[in-house]
Short mmCIF file of C-alpha atoms in Angstrom, two decimals:
data_model
loop_
_atom_site.label_atom_id
_atom_site.label_comp_id
_atom_site.label_asym_id
_atom_site.label_seq_id
_atom_site.Cartn_x
_atom_site.Cartn_y
_atom_site.Cartn_z
CA MET A 1 78.58 -108.67 214.11
CA THR A 2 77.88 -109.11 210.40
CA PRO A 3 75.59 -107.13 208.09
CA ARG A 4 73.23 -110.10 207.94
CA GLY A 5 73.20 -110.37 211.72
CA LEU A 6 72.43 -106.66 212.12
CA LEU A 7 69.59 -106.96 209.60
CA ALA A 8 68.20 -109.92 211.54
CA GLY A 9 68.34 -107.90 214.76
CA TYR A 10 66.57 -105.00 213.08
CA LEU A 11 63.78 -107.28 211.85
CA VAL A 12 63.35 -108.99 215.23
CA VAL A 13 63.01 -105.69 217.09
CA HIS A 14 60.77 -103.93 214.61
CA LEU A 15 58.57 -106.85 213.59
CA GLY A 16 58.26 -107.68 217.27
CA TYR A 17 56.92 -104.22 218.04
CA LEU A 18 54.68 -104.35 214.97
CA ALA A 19 53.15 -107.59 216.28
CA PHE A 20 52.76 -106.11 219.76
CA MET A 21 51.07 -102.96 218.47
CA SER A 22 48.82 -105.05 216.21
CA ILE A 23 47.14 -106.40 219.36
CA PHE A 24 45.82 -102.91 220.08
CA VAL A 25 44.75 -102.42 216.46
CA LEU A 26 42.72 -105.64 216.56
CA GLN A 27 40.95 -104.26 219.62
CA GLY A 28 40.10 -101.07 217.74
CA GLN A 29 42.63 -99.01 219.67
CA ALA A 30 45.93 -97.26 219.20
CA PHE A 31 48.68 -97.10 221.85
CA SER A 32 49.54 -94.33 224.30
CA ASP A 33 49.81 -90.94 222.54
CA THR A 34 48.95 -92.44 219.17
CA ASN A 35 45.35 -92.57 220.45
CA ILE A 36 45.44 -88.77 220.51
CA TYR A 37 47.23 -88.59 217.17
CA ARG A 38 44.61 -90.85 215.61
CA ASP A 39 41.80 -88.62 216.88
CA TRP A 40 43.53 -85.57 215.44
CA ALA A 41 43.98 -87.22 212.03
CA VAL A 42 40.43 -88.55 211.85
CA GLY A 43 39.04 -85.20 213.01
CA GLY A 44 41.00 -83.23 210.43
CA PHE A 45 43.31 -81.65 213.04
CA PRO A 46 40.66 -79.63 214.88
CA GLN A 47 41.68 -76.26 216.26
CA ASN A 48 39.57 -76.19 219.43
CA VAL A 49 40.28 -79.48 221.21
CA GLN A 50 42.45 -80.32 224.21
CA PRO A 51 45.16 -81.39 223.90
CA SER A 52 45.59 -79.33 220.74
CA PRO A 53 47.36 -80.68 217.63
CA TRP A 54 49.15 -77.34 217.49
CA VAL A 55 51.14 -78.16 220.61
CA TYR A 56 53.58 -79.58 218.01
CA PRO A 57 55.44 -77.62 215.32
CA ILE A 58 53.47 -77.93 212.11
CA ALA A 59 55.70 -80.50 210.37
CA GLY A 60 55.14 -82.79 213.35
CA LEU A 61 51.61 -83.30 212.04
CA LEU A 62 52.97 -84.77 208.77
CA PRO A 63 53.63 -88.32 210.07
CA ILE A 64 50.28 -88.17 211.86
CA TRP A 65 48.55 -87.24 208.60
CA ILE A 66 50.40 -90.00 206.70
CA SER A 67 49.43 -92.61 209.30
CA GLY A 68 45.80 -91.52 209.06
CA LEU A 69 45.51 -91.76 205.28
CA LEU A 70 43.65 -95.07 205.50
CA GLY A 71 41.43 -93.98 208.37
CA GLY A 72 41.56 -94.60 212.09
CA GLY A 73 41.57 -98.43 211.96
CA PRO A 74 45.11 -99.13 210.72
CA PHE A 75 46.56 -95.85 212.07
CA LEU A 76 48.93 -97.50 214.54
CA ILE A 77 50.14 -100.04 211.98
CA LEU A 78 51.11 -97.31 209.53
CA TRP A 79 52.73 -95.32 212.35
CA VAL A 80 54.94 -98.24 213.36
CA VAL A 81 55.82 -99.05 209.75
CA LEU A 82 56.79 -95.41 209.10
CA THR A 83 58.96 -95.27 212.21
CA SER A 84 60.52 -98.65 211.37
CA ALA A 85 61.36 -97.54 207.83
CA LEU A 86 63.10 -94.41 209.13
CA ASN A 87 64.98 -96.48 211.71
CA GLY A 88 66.07 -98.87 208.96
CA VAL A 89 67.51 -96.08 206.79
CA ALA A 90 69.28 -94.55 209.80
CA LEU A 91 70.68 -97.94 210.80
CA GLY A 92 71.98 -98.42 207.26
CA VAL A 93 73.73 -95.05 207.35
CA LEU A 94 75.12 -95.70 210.84
CA SER A 95 76.65 -99.03 209.79
CA GLY A 96 77.81 -97.82 206.37
CA TRP A 97 75.23 -100.24 204.96
CA GLY A 98 77.08 -103.09 206.64
CA LYS A 99 80.56 -102.08 205.52
CA LYS A 100 81.82 -100.50 208.76
CA PRO A 101 82.55 -102.93 211.63
CA GLU A 102 82.41 -100.16 214.24
CA GLY A 103 79.18 -98.94 212.68
CA ILE A 104 77.69 -102.44 213.01
CA ARG A 105 78.62 -102.53 216.70
CA ALA A 106 77.07 -99.09 217.17
CA GLY A 107 74.03 -100.29 215.26
CA TRP A 108 73.57 -103.15 217.73
CA TRP A 109 73.79 -100.72 220.63
CA TRP A 110 71.12 -98.55 218.99
CA LEU A 111 68.88 -101.56 218.40
CA VAL A 112 69.10 -102.47 222.10
CA PHE A 113 68.25 -98.87 222.97
CA ILE A 114 65.28 -98.91 220.56
CA ALA A 115 64.07 -102.20 222.05
CA ILE A 116 64.13 -100.77 225.59
CA MET A 117 62.53 -97.46 224.61
CA GLY A 118 60.18 -98.95 222.03
CA THR A 119 56.93 -98.32 223.90
CA LEU A 120 57.83 -94.63 223.71
CA GLY A 121 59.71 -94.56 220.41
CA PHE A 122 56.85 -96.25 218.56
CA ALA A 123 54.16 -94.10 220.15
CA ARG A 124 55.48 -90.54 219.92
CA VAL A 125 56.63 -88.06 217.28
CA ASP A 126 60.01 -88.20 219.04
CA GLY A 127 60.53 -91.71 217.67
CA VAL A 128 60.04 -90.37 214.15
CA THR A 129 62.46 -87.48 214.59
CA ALA A 130 65.26 -89.54 216.21
CA PRO A 131 66.37 -91.38 213.03
CA ILE A 132 66.02 -88.16 211.03
CA VAL A 133 68.41 -86.45 213.45
CA LEU A 134 70.83 -89.37 213.12
CA LEU A 135 70.78 -88.89 209.34
CA GLY A 136 71.41 -85.17 209.68
CA LEU A 137 74.26 -85.52 212.16
CA SER A 138 75.86 -88.29 210.08
CA LEU A 139 76.27 -85.79 207.23
CA GLY A 140 77.48 -83.17 209.69
CA VAL A 141 80.79 -81.55 208.87
CA ALA A 142 81.09 -83.15 205.42
CA SER A 143 77.78 -81.78 204.05
CA PRO A 144 76.64 -78.88 206.23
CA PHE A 145 73.92 -77.69 203.85
CA ALA A 146 72.19 -81.08 203.65
CA ALA A 147 72.72 -81.70 207.38
CA SER A 148 71.20 -78.32 208.22
CA ALA A 149 68.20 -78.88 205.95
CA ILE A 150 67.49 -82.29 207.49
CA LEU A 151 67.89 -81.05 211.06
CA ALA A 152 65.79 -77.95 210.36
CA PHE A 153 62.99 -80.12 209.01
CA ALA A 154 63.22 -82.32 212.12
CA THR A 155 63.07 -79.16 214.27
CA TRP A 156 59.81 -78.22 212.57
CA MET A 157 58.50 -81.62 213.67
CA LYS A 158 59.67 -81.40 217.30
CA VAL A 159 61.78 -78.58 218.74
CA TRP A 160 64.58 -80.70 220.21
CA PRO A 161 66.62 -81.22 216.98
CA ALA A 162 67.54 -77.55 217.26
CA ALA A 163 69.98 -78.81 219.90
CA ALA A 164 71.92 -80.47 217.07
CA LEU A 165 71.70 -77.44 214.76
CA VAL A 166 73.56 -75.17 217.17
CA PRO A 167 76.76 -77.25 217.38
CA LEU A 168 76.57 -77.89 213.63
CA PHE A 169 76.63 -74.13 213.03
CA ALA A 170 79.48 -73.73 215.53
CA VAL A 171 81.89 -76.33 214.12
CA VAL A 172 81.58 -76.19 210.32
CA ARG A 173 83.79 -73.99 208.19
CA ASP A 174 81.06 -72.73 205.83
CA ARG A 175 78.48 -71.56 208.36
CA TRP A 176 76.50 -69.81 205.66
CA LYS A 177 75.51 -73.24 204.33
CA VAL A 178 73.93 -74.09 207.68
CA VAL A 179 72.02 -70.79 207.67
CA VAL A 180 70.83 -71.18 204.09
CA GLY A 181 69.79 -74.81 204.56
CA GLY A 182 67.76 -73.99 207.67
CA ALA A 183 66.26 -70.85 206.15
CA LEU A 184 65.11 -72.62 202.98
CA VAL A 185 63.40 -75.38 204.93
CA THR A 186 61.75 -72.86 207.24
CA ALA A 187 60.50 -70.84 204.25
CA ALA A 188 59.11 -74.02 202.66
CA VAL A 189 57.31 -75.00 205.88
CA ALA A 190 55.83 -71.50 206.19
CA ALA A 191 54.72 -71.57 202.54
CA VAL A 192 52.98 -74.92 203.00
CA ALA A 193 51.28 -73.63 206.15
CA GLN A 194 50.05 -70.59 204.23
CA ALA A 195 48.78 -72.74 201.37
CA LEU A 196 46.87 -74.96 203.82
CA GLY A 197 45.37 -71.95 205.57
CA VAL A 198 46.97 -72.73 208.95
CA PHE A 199 49.71 -70.10 208.95
CA PRO A 200 48.33 -68.44 212.13
CA HIS A 201 49.14 -71.70 213.96
CA LEU A 202 52.78 -71.72 212.84
CA LEU A 203 54.18 -70.66 216.22
CA ASP A 204 51.43 -71.97 218.50
CA PHE A 205 53.77 -74.61 219.92
CA LEU A 206 55.85 -71.86 221.56
CA THR A 207 53.00 -70.22 223.45
CA THR A 208 51.42 -73.53 224.46
CA GLN A 209 54.60 -74.81 226.09
CA GLY A 210 55.29 -71.58 227.95
CA SER A 211 52.27 -71.94 230.25
CA ARG A 212 53.23 -75.41 231.50
CA GLY A 213 54.04 -76.11 235.13
CA MET A 214 56.68 -78.43 236.58
CA GLN A 215 56.15 -81.84 234.99
CA LEU A 216 56.34 -84.87 237.28
CA GLU A 217 59.33 -86.51 235.57
CA ALA A 218 61.44 -83.37 235.01
CA THR A 219 64.88 -83.36 236.64
CA PHE A 220 64.32 -80.13 238.56
CA THR A 221 60.93 -81.35 239.81
CA THR A 222 62.62 -84.01 241.98
CA PRO A 223 62.40 -82.00 245.27
CA TRP A 224 58.66 -81.40 244.77
CA LEU A 225 58.21 -85.05 243.78
CA TRP A 226 59.52 -86.09 247.19
CA MET A 227 57.50 -83.38 248.95
CA SER A 228 54.39 -84.89 247.39
CA VAL A 229 55.44 -88.45 248.28
CA LEU A 230 56.21 -87.48 251.88
CA GLY A 231 53.20 -85.17 252.25
CA ILE A 232 55.25 -82.03 252.91
CA GLY A 233 53.93 -78.49 252.45
CA GLY A 234 50.75 -79.49 250.69
CA ALA A 235 52.64 -80.58 247.54
CA ARG A 236 50.50 -82.61 245.15
CA MET A 237 50.48 -84.31 241.77
CA TYR A 238 47.75 -83.41 239.28
CA MET A 239 46.84 -83.92 235.63
CA ASN A 240 47.02 -80.93 233.28
CA THR A 241 44.29 -82.04 230.87
CA GLU A 242 45.02 -79.27 228.37
CA ILE A 243 48.32 -80.87 227.41
CA ASN A 244 47.80 -84.39 228.82
CA SER A 245 50.66 -84.00 231.30
CA MET A 246 51.12 -84.99 234.95
CA GLN A 247 52.52 -82.05 236.93
CA VAL A 248 53.54 -81.32 240.53
CA ASP A 249 52.53 -78.31 242.57
CA GLY A 250 53.94 -77.27 245.94
CA PRO A 251 55.75 -74.54 247.87
CA GLY A 252 57.83 -72.49 245.43
CA SER A 253 56.91 -74.57 242.37
CA THR A 254 55.26 -71.63 240.60
CA ILE A 255 58.42 -69.54 241.00
CA ALA A 256 60.62 -72.44 239.93
CA SER A 257 58.46 -73.02 236.86
CA ALA A 258 58.77 -69.35 235.88
CA LEU A 259 62.55 -69.40 236.38
CA MET A 260 63.13 -72.61 234.42
CA GLN A 261 62.47 -70.94 231.07
CA PRO A 262 65.20 -68.26 231.39
CA LEU A 263 67.56 -70.77 233.04
CA PHE A 264 67.04 -73.10 230.09
CA VAL A 265 67.97 -70.29 227.67
CA VAL A 266 71.04 -69.29 229.71
CA ILE A 267 72.35 -72.88 229.81
CA ALA A 268 71.79 -73.34 226.07
CA LEU A 269 73.71 -70.12 225.36
CA ALA A 270 76.50 -71.20 227.71
CA VAL A 271 76.86 -74.55 225.95
CA ALA A 272 76.94 -72.80 222.55
CA ILE A 273 79.70 -70.48 223.80
CA VAL A 274 81.75 -73.44 225.07
CA ILE A 275 81.43 -75.16 221.67
CA PHE A 276 82.72 -72.05 219.88
CA TRP A 277 85.49 -71.73 222.47
CA ALA A 278 86.51 -75.39 222.09
CA LEU A 279 86.77 -75.03 218.31
CA HIS A 280 88.80 -71.82 218.65
CA GLU A 281 91.20 -73.38 221.15
CA GLY A 282 91.56 -76.48 219.01
CA LYS A 283 92.39 -74.41 215.95
CA LYS A 284 95.07 -72.52 217.90
CA ARG A 285 96.69 -75.82 218.85
CA GLY A 286 96.25 -77.28 215.39
CA HIS A 287 94.31 -80.36 216.50
CA GLU A 288 90.65 -79.49 216.13
CA ASP A 289 88.47 -82.52 215.45
CA ARG A 290 85.33 -80.96 214.05
CA ALA A 291 83.43 -84.24 213.71
CA GLU A 292 84.08 -85.22 217.34
CA LEU A 293 83.36 -81.68 218.50
CA LEU A 294 80.02 -81.81 216.69
CA LEU A 295 78.97 -84.98 218.50
CA ALA A 296 80.27 -83.88 221.91
CA GLY A 297 78.54 -80.53 221.46
CA ALA A 298 75.33 -82.19 220.33
CA LEU A 299 75.27 -84.55 223.32
CA THR A 300 75.93 -81.66 225.70
CA MET A 301 73.19 -79.54 224.14
CA VAL A 302 70.61 -82.33 223.86
CA SER A 303 71.20 -83.49 227.43
CA ALA A 304 70.94 -79.84 228.56
CA PHE A 305 67.59 -79.65 226.75
CA ILE A 306 66.42 -82.48 229.02
CA VAL A 307 68.12 -81.69 232.34
CA PHE A 308 67.27 -77.96 232.38
CA ASN A 309 63.70 -78.35 231.18
CA LYS A 310 60.57 -77.99 233.30
CA VAL A 311 59.00 -80.53 230.94
CA GLY A 312 60.36 -84.03 231.48
CA SER A 313 58.30 -86.39 229.36
CA PRO A 314 59.77 -89.92 229.31
CA GLN A 315 60.03 -89.92 225.51
CA PHE A 316 62.69 -87.20 225.75
CA ILE A 317 65.23 -89.97 226.45
CA VAL A 318 64.76 -91.07 222.82
CA TRP A 319 66.54 -87.86 221.79
CA LEU A 320 69.87 -89.03 223.18
CA GLY A 321 70.11 -92.30 221.23
CA PRO A 322 71.17 -90.99 217.80
CA VAL A 323 74.03 -88.88 219.18
CA VAL A 324 75.46 -91.66 221.34
CA ALA A 325 75.11 -94.21 218.51
CA LEU A 326 77.08 -91.97 216.15
CA GLY A 327 79.66 -91.37 218.87
CA LEU A 328 80.13 -95.13 219.29
CA ALA A 329 80.54 -95.56 215.53
CA GLN A 330 83.22 -92.87 215.50
CA ASP A 331 85.14 -93.76 218.69
CA ARG A 332 83.75 -96.71 220.62
CA ALA A 333 86.23 -96.53 223.51
CA ALA A 334 85.69 -92.83 224.13
CA TRP A 335 81.90 -93.11 224.03
CA ARG A 336 81.33 -96.26 226.05
CA VAL A 337 80.68 -94.31 229.27
CA PRO A 338 77.70 -92.34 227.87
CA ALA A 339 76.53 -95.49 226.06
CA ARG A 340 76.32 -97.39 229.33
CA LEU A 341 74.83 -94.43 231.18
CA LEU A 342 72.13 -94.06 228.54
CA LEU A 343 71.17 -97.74 228.66
CA GLY A 344 70.77 -97.40 232.42
CA ILE A 345 68.65 -94.27 231.89
CA ALA A 346 66.54 -96.13 229.33
CA VAL A 347 65.91 -99.08 231.65
CA ALA A 348 64.92 -96.79 234.55
CA THR A 349 62.65 -94.82 232.23
CA PHE A 350 60.97 -98.01 231.03
CA VAL A 351 60.35 -99.10 234.63
CA VAL A 352 58.74 -95.73 235.37
CA TYR A 353 56.81 -95.56 232.09
CA PRO A 354 54.95 -97.56 231.00
CA LEU A 355 55.36 -100.21 233.71
CA PHE A 356 54.64 -98.36 236.97
CA TYR A 357 53.62 -94.82 236.02
CA ASP A 358 50.29 -95.17 237.76
CA ALA A 359 52.07 -96.05 241.01
CA LEU A 360 54.44 -93.09 240.57
CA SER A 361 51.54 -90.70 240.01
CA HIS A 362 50.01 -91.95 243.28
CA ASN A 363 53.08 -91.09 245.37
CA ASN A 364 54.69 -94.52 245.41
CA PRO A 365 58.10 -94.05 247.12
CA THR A 366 59.80 -96.94 245.28
CA MET A 367 58.94 -95.47 241.89
CA ALA A 368 59.94 -92.02 243.11
CA PHE A 369 63.34 -93.51 243.99
CA VAL A 370 63.68 -95.12 240.55
CA LEU A 371 62.81 -91.81 238.89
CA THR A 372 65.31 -90.00 241.11
CA VAL A 373 68.05 -92.43 240.10
CA ARG A 374 67.12 -91.87 236.45
CA ASN A 375 67.37 -88.12 236.91
CA VAL A 376 70.75 -88.40 238.64
CA LEU A 377 72.03 -90.47 235.71
CA LEU A 378 70.77 -87.78 233.32
CA VAL A 379 72.73 -85.14 235.21
CA ALA A 380 75.80 -87.42 235.13
CA LEU A 381 75.43 -87.78 231.37
CA PHE A 382 75.24 -84.00 230.95
CA VAL A 383 78.32 -83.54 233.15
CA TRP A 384 80.26 -86.16 231.17
CA ALA A 385 79.38 -84.47 227.88
CA ALA A 386 80.27 -81.02 229.20
CA ILE A 387 83.63 -82.23 230.56
CA ARG A 388 84.47 -83.93 227.27
CA LEU A 389 83.58 -80.76 225.41
CA VAL A 390 85.94 -78.72 227.60
CA ARG A 391 88.70 -81.33 227.29
CA LEU A 392 88.41 -81.24 223.52
CA GLY A 393 88.97 -77.50 223.67
CA ARG A 394 91.95 -77.78 225.99
CA LYS A 395 93.71 -80.83 224.62
CA GLY A 396 91.87 -82.22 221.63
CA ALA A 397 90.81 -85.87 221.90
CA PRO A 398 92.14 -86.98 225.32
CA ALA A 399 95.22 -89.19 225.17
CA VAL A 400 93.52 -91.95 227.12
CA ASP A 401 90.82 -92.08 224.47
CA GLN A 402 93.45 -92.48 221.75
CA GLU A 403 95.01 -95.40 223.63
CA LEU A 404 91.67 -97.11 224.06
CA ARG A 405 90.38 -96.73 220.51
CA ALA A 406 91.01 -100.42 219.82
CA ALA A 407 89.41 -101.60 223.04
CA ARG A 408 86.15 -103.47 222.94
CA PHE A 409 82.89 -101.87 224.11
#
């Protein structure tokens, strides 16, 4: 629990994954989705291939372009180094560059989480955006303009950081700074897209996602998952080659897929309203904790983005790490429940992917059970975050949390 110890842990985890990924590089390969990223970079981001590079917001292609600067051979090495560097900066901020004991403890939790999720975090754009979101949320209430700019840039890499922008806007005093920060970054991204001649692709990621069906791992797909496993109603698993995604089809799945989009929007709006309400109630009672409200709101919104989403890619779990790590650094006793839940979710996700995904996609009941447990834990995490958000509005930080602040995680 010293700065030197945390640095050693960081090096072990990240150099370990660099060595592991180097095995694939020596074989002339990349790993998982970085194989697709490498093809995009080497091909100059072609517009008429499947899956399309434009399934991502345009800034999401930036780390792919950087990793491809030296060609396809060392692509994965550069990708891991880039992700590791971002993780290192975020870990430094989280721990106060080794000066905050609670930050060091939270840093160790995050390193364990990274180690479990590494095969996803080091092979997806999500792993690049996670430390950027941590940086943005760490500035939060104190520097809303900078926080907004960082989170807006991360949103233009992958949509999920928008889940942190909403509570940021809700809790800060100078909301205009959040608007201006986000607007300036958006204008800069649009200007770069225009200069590169790809402006027509700016919003492609929205239309591409809208046509997706119920993904195999999504929380709400669980009933159809079991229908497929048990051979009920002609339910089946199939690969959507256009977006490289395993989906499930069965009785009512088309209707459910169509309804998930509006349900997702309704839940996001509901969470935003609760955040505004909690701040208002806290102000009336004179005990609003804007920093805690930001993190509780962010965890509720991010977990809602996963639970109420017809897309359920395993890398989505990476999104939750930065929020929980910051929560632990701020109030370890209050945040130990979601910290433990998330480690359980991470382990179950790792068992499903990459270890036994092939078995799951061939209707293996054991893996279907593991995935179901993972999804139940995700719902539990969302419920915990929502309850804490409501309690903050009604009472401020719960008394039991205040009593346990000195307890060990």
